[in-house]
Short mmCIF file of C-alpha atoms in Angstrom, two decimals:
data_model
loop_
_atom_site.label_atom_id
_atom_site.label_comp_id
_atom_site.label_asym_id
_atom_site.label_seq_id
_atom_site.Cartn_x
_atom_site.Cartn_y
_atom_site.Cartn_z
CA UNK D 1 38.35 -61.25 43.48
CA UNK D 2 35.34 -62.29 45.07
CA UNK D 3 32.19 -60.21 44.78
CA UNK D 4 31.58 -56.97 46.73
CA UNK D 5 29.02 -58.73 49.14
CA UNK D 6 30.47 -62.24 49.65
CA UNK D 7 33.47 -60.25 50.94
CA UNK D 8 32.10 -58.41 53.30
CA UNK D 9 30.05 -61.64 54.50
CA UNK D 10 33.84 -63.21 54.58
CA UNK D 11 35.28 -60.54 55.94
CA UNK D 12 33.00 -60.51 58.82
CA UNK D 13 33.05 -63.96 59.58
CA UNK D 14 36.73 -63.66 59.95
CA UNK D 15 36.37 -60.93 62.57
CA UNK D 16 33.99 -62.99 64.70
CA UNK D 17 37.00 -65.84 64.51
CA UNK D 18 39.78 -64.03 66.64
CA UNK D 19 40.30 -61.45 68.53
CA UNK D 20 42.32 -59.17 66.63
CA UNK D 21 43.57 -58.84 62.86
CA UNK D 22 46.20 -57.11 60.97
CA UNK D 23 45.41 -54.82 57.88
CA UNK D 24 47.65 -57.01 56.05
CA UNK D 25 46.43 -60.78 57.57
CA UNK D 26 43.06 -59.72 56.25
CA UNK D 27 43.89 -58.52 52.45
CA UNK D 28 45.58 -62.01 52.23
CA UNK D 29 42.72 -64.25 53.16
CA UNK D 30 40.92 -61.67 51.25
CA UNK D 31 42.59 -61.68 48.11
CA UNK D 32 42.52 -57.87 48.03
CA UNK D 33 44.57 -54.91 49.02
CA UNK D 34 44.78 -53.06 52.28
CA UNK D 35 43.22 -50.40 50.88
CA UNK D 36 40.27 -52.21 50.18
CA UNK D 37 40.05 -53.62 53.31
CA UNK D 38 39.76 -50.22 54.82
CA UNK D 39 36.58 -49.64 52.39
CA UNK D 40 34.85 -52.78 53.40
CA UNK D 41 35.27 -51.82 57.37
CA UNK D 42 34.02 -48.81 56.31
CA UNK D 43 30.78 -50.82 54.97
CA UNK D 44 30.65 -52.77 58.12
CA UNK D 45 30.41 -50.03 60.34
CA UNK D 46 28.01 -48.10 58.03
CA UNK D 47 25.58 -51.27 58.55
CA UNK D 48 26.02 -51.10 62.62
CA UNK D 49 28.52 -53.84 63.25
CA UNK D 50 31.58 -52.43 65.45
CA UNK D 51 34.31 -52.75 64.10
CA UNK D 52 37.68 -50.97 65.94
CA UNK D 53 40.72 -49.87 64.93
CA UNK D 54 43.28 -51.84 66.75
CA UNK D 55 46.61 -49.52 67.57
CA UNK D 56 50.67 -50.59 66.14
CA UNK D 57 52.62 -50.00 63.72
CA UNK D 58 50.81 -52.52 60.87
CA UNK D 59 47.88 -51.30 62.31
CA UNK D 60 44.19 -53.95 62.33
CA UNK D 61 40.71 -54.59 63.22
CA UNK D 62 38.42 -56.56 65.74
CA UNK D 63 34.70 -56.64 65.80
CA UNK D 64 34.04 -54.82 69.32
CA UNK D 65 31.31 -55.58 71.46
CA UNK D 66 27.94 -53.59 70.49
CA UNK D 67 24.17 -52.91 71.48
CA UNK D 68 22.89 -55.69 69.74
CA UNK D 69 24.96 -59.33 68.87
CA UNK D 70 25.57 -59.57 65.24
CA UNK D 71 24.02 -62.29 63.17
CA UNK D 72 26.34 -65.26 63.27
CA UNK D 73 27.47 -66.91 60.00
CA UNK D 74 26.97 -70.16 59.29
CA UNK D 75 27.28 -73.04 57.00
CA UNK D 76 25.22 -76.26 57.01
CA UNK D 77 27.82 -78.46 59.30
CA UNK D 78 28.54 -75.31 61.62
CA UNK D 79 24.50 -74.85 62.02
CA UNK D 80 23.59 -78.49 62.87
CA UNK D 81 26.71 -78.52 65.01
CA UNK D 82 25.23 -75.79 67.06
CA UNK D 83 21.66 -76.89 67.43
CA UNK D 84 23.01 -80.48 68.27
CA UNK D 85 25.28 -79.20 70.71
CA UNK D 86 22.23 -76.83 72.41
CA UNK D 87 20.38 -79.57 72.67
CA UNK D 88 23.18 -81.83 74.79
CA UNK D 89 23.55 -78.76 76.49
CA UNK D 90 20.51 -78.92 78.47
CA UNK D 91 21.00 -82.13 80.30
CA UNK D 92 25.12 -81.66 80.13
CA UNK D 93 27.70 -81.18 82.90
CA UNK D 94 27.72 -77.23 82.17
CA UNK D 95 25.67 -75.93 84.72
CA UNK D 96 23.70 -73.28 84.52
CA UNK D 97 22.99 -72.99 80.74
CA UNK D 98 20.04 -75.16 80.58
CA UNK D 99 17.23 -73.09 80.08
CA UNK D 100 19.35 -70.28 78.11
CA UNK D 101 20.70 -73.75 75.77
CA UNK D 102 16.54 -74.38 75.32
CA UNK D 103 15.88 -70.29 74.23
CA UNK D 104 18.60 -70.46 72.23
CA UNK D 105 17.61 -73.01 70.28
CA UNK D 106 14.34 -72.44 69.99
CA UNK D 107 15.50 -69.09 68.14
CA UNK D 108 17.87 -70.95 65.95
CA UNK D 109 15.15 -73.87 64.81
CA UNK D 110 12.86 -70.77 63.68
CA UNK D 111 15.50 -69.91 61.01
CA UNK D 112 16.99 -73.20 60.04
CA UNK D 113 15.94 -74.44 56.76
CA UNK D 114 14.01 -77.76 56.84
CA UNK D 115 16.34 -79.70 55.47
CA UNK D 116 18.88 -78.83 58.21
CA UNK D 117 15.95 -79.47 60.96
CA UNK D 118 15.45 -82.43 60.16
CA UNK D 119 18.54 -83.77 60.07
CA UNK D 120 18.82 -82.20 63.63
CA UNK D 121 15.67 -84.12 64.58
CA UNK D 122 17.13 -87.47 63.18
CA UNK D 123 19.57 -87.35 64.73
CA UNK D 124 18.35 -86.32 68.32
CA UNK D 125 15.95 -88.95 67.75
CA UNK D 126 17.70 -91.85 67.22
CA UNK D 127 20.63 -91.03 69.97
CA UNK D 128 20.86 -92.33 73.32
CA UNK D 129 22.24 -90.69 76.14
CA UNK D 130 23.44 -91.93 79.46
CA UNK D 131 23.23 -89.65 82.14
CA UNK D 132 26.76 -89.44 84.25
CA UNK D 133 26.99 -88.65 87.70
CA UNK D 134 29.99 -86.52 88.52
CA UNK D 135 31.00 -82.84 88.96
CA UNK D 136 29.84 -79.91 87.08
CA UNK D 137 31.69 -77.18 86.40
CA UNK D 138 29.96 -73.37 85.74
CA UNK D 139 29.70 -71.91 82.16
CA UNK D 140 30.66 -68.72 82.94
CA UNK D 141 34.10 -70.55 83.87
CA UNK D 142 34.11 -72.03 80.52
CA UNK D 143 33.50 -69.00 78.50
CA UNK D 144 36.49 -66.91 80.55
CA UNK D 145 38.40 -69.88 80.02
CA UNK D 146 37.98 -69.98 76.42
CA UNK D 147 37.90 -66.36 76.21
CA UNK D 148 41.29 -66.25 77.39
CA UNK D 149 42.31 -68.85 75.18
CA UNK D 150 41.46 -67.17 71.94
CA UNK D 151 43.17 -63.90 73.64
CA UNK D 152 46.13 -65.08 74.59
CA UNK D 153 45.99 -63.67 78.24
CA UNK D 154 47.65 -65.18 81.03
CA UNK D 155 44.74 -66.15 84.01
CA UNK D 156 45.18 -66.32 87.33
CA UNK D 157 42.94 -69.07 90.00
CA UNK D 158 42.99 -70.57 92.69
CA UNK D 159 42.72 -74.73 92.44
CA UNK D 160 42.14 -77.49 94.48
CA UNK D 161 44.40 -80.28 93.60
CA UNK D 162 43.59 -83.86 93.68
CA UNK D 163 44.52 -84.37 96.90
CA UNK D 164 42.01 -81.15 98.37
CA UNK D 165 45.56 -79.25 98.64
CA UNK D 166 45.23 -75.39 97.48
CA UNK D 167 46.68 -73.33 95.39
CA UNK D 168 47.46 -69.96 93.70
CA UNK D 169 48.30 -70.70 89.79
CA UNK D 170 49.13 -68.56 87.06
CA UNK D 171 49.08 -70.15 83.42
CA UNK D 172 49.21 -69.12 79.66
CA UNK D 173 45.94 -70.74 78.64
CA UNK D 174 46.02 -73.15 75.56
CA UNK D 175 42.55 -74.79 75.39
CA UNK D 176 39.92 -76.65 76.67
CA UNK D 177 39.42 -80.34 76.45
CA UNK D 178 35.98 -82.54 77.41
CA UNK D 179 37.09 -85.93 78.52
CA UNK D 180 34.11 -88.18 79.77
CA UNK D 181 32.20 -85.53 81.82
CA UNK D 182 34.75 -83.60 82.77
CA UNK D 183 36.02 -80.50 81.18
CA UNK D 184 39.76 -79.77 81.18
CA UNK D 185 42.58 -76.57 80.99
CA UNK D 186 45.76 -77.40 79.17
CA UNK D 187 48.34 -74.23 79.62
CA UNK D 188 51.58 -73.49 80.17
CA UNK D 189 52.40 -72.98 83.93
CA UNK D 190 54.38 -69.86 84.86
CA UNK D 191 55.56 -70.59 87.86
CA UNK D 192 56.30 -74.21 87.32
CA UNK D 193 57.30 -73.36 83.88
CA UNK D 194 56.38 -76.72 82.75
CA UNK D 195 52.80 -77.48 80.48
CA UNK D 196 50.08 -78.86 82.95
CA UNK D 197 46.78 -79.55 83.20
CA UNK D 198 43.45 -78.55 85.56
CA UNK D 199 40.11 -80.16 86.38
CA UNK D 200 37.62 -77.06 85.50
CA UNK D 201 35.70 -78.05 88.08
CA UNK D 202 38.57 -77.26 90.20
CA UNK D 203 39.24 -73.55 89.13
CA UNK D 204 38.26 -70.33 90.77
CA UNK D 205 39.24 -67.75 88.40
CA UNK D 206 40.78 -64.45 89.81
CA UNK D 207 39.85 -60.83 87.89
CA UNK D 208 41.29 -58.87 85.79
CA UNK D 209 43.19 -61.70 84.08
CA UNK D 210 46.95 -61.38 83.64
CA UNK D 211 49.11 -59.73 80.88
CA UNK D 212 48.77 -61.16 77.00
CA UNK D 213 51.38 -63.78 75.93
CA UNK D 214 53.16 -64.94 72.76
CA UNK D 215 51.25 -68.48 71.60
CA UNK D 216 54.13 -71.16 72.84
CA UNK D 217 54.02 -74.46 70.51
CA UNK D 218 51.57 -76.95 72.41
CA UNK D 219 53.23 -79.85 74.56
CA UNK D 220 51.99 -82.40 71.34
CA UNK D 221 50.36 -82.12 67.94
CA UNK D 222 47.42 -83.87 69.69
CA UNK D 223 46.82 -82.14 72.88
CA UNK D 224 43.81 -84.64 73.56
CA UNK D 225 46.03 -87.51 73.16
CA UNK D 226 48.48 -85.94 75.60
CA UNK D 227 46.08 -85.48 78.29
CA UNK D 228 44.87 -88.54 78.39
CA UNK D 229 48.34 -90.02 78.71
CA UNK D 230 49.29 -87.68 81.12
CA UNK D 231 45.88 -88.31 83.19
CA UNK D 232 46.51 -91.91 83.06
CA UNK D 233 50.15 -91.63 84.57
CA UNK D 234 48.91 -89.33 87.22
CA UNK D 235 45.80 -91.56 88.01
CA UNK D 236 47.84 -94.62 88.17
CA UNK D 237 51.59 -93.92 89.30
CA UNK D 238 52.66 -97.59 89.22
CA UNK D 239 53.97 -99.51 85.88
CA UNK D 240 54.32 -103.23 85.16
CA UNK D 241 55.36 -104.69 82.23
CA UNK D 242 55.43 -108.38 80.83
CA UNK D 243 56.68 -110.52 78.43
CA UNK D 244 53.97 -112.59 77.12
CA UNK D 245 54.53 -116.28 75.27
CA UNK D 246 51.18 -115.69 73.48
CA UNK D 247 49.95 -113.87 70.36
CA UNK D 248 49.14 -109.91 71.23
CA UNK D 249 45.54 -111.34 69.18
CA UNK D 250 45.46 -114.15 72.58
CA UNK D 251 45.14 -110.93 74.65
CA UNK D 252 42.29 -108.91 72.83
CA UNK D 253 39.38 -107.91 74.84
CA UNK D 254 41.10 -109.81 78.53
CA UNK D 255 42.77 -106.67 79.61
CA UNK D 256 43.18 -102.68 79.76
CA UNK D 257 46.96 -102.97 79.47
CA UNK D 258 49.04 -101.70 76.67
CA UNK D 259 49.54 -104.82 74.42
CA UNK D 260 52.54 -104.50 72.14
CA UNK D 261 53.42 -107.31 69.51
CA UNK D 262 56.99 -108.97 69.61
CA UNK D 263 56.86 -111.31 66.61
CA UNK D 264 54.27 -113.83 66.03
CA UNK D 265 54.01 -115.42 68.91
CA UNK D 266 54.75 -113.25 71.99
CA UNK D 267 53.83 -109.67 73.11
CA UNK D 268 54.80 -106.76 75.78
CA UNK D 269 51.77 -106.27 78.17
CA UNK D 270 52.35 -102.75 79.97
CA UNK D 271 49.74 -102.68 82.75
CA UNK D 272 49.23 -99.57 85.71
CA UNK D 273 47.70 -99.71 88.64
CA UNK D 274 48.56 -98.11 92.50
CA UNK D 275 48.83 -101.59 93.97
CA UNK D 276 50.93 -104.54 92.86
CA UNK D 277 49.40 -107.03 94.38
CA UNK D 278 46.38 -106.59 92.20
CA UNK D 279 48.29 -106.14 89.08
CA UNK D 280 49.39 -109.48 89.86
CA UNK D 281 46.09 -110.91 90.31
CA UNK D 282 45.50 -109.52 86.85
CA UNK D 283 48.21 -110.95 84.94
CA UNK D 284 47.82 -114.51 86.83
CA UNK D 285 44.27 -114.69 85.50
CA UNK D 286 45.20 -114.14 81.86
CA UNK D 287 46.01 -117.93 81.77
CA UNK D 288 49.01 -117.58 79.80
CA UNK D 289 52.56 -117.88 80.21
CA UNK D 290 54.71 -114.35 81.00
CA UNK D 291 58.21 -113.05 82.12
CA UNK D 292 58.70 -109.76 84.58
CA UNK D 293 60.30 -107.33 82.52
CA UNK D 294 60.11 -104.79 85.34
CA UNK D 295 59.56 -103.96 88.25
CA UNK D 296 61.65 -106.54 89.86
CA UNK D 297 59.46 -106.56 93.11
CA UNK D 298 56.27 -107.71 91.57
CA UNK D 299 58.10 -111.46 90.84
CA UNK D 300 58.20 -112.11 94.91
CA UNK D 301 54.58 -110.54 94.46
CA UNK D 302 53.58 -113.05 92.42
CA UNK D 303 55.35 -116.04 93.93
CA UNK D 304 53.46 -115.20 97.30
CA UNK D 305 50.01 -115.27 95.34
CA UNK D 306 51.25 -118.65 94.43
CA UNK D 307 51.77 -120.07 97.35
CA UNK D 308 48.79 -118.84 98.49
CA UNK D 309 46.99 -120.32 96.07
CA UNK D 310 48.09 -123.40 95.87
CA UNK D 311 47.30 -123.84 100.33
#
């Protein structure tokens, strides 16, 4: 059993990880018994930290919100994680959270011990950022977002879709994903019943949010992986694919296509694109020798790019 204060240290840091706990979740990552449990809540309150009773029949806990935020535990990795991440915040694509990112961490340097700070300062130091044009999206947004996320309540927005159309959308939130410089929802679409995805940027949230949900298993393991496939089939609707007489090695570094091996010798390149005509061009430059696999349009494509060449 661990000692009296490292488990109330653990037990609070578990509390400020989710939303709610059961008596019973808690003795087990605990290594205790309910009933000690109860004691250490006990302890918790008795030192100010708010701590509520959550109602059902196993019955639970979750740190409520009080007069004054409750010191935040944590380790080495977690601390220069956060004074890293302050410090991108203030010239980020959150906006608003600039000046609050620069108090924040100005409170967080004054109790970070000097080996941590200057690791923070090496790195800082020695990393290059390139500013990105593009939208912003508001961190208030991001926070309800995320908020919703760890809750497990259903939001409700209005969106502008890609093509300026609107919309009214309900959706079981799943998480947030940073691509590039935008920020990204992945949830589970109630009316479409179907997982999607929506630009931040895009969202107007509507209050109170909608009832809590049962967690549904995510579209993939790796729900960064899947939005980026999914944004590249959305961003680029049309698919060509060749059989190439050349080593997938010949084609390293000449293209943004797929390249799968076939043997030795030859390859599959998959390219997308919205026009065919250029994907064409593309392949034509490669200077190598390749087969249409599909679609069967693009080979009149390319014989016309022939011809015109060779006037």
């Amino acid at each position: 059993m661990l000692p009296a204060s490292t488990r109330l240290l653990r037990l609070l840091s578990l509390l400020q990880s989710r939303r709610d706990w059961s008596s019973a979740d808690l003795a087990e990552r605990l290594g205790v018994a309910p009933r000690t449990v109860r004691r250490d809540v006990e302890r918790l309150r008795g030192l100010g930290y708010p701590v509520q009773s959550t109602p059902g029949v196993a019955g639970g806990y979750r740190l409520g919100a009080g007069a004054r935020l409750p010191p935040l535990l944590l380790d080495d990795e977690e601390a220069v994680a956060v004074a890293v991440g302050l410090r991108t915040a203030a010239n980020g694509t959150v906006t608003g959270i600039e000046e609050t990112s620069l108090r924040a961490l100005a409170k967080l340097e004054q109790v970070l011990p000097a080996r941590l700070r200057d690791r923070v300062n090496t790195l800082q130091t020695h990393t290059v950022r390139i500013n990105r044009d593009g939208p912003t999206v508001d961190a208030e947004v991001l926070t309800h977002i995320a908020a919703a996320c760890r809750d497990r309540e259903q939001l409700r927005f209005d969106y502008t879709g890609h093509r300026g159309e609107p919309a009214t959308r309900r959706a079981e939130p799943h998480s947030l994903v940073s691509k590039g410089n935008r920020w990204y929802l992945v949830g589970w679409d109630a009316d479409r019943r179907d997982w999607r995805t929506y630009r931040a940027d895009r969202i107007r949230l509507r209050t109170p949010n909608g009832p809590r949900f049962a967690p549904r298993e995510p579209p993939a393991p790796d729900v960064a992986a899947w939005l980026d496939n999914r944004l590249i089939h959305e961003m680029w609707p049309m698919r060509a694919r060749f059989l190439v007489h050349a080593p997938a090695e010949r084609l390293a570094g000449q293209t943004s296509g797929t390249v799968e091996p076939v043997g030795d010798d030859r390859c599959v390149l998959t390219l997308r694109g919205d026009d065919l005509h250029l994907m064409a061009v593309v392949v034509a430059f490669l200077d190598v020798d390749f087969e249409v696999l599909d679609p069967p349009e693009l080979k009149e494509r390319l014989r016309a790019l022939g011809r015109r060449l060779l006037l």
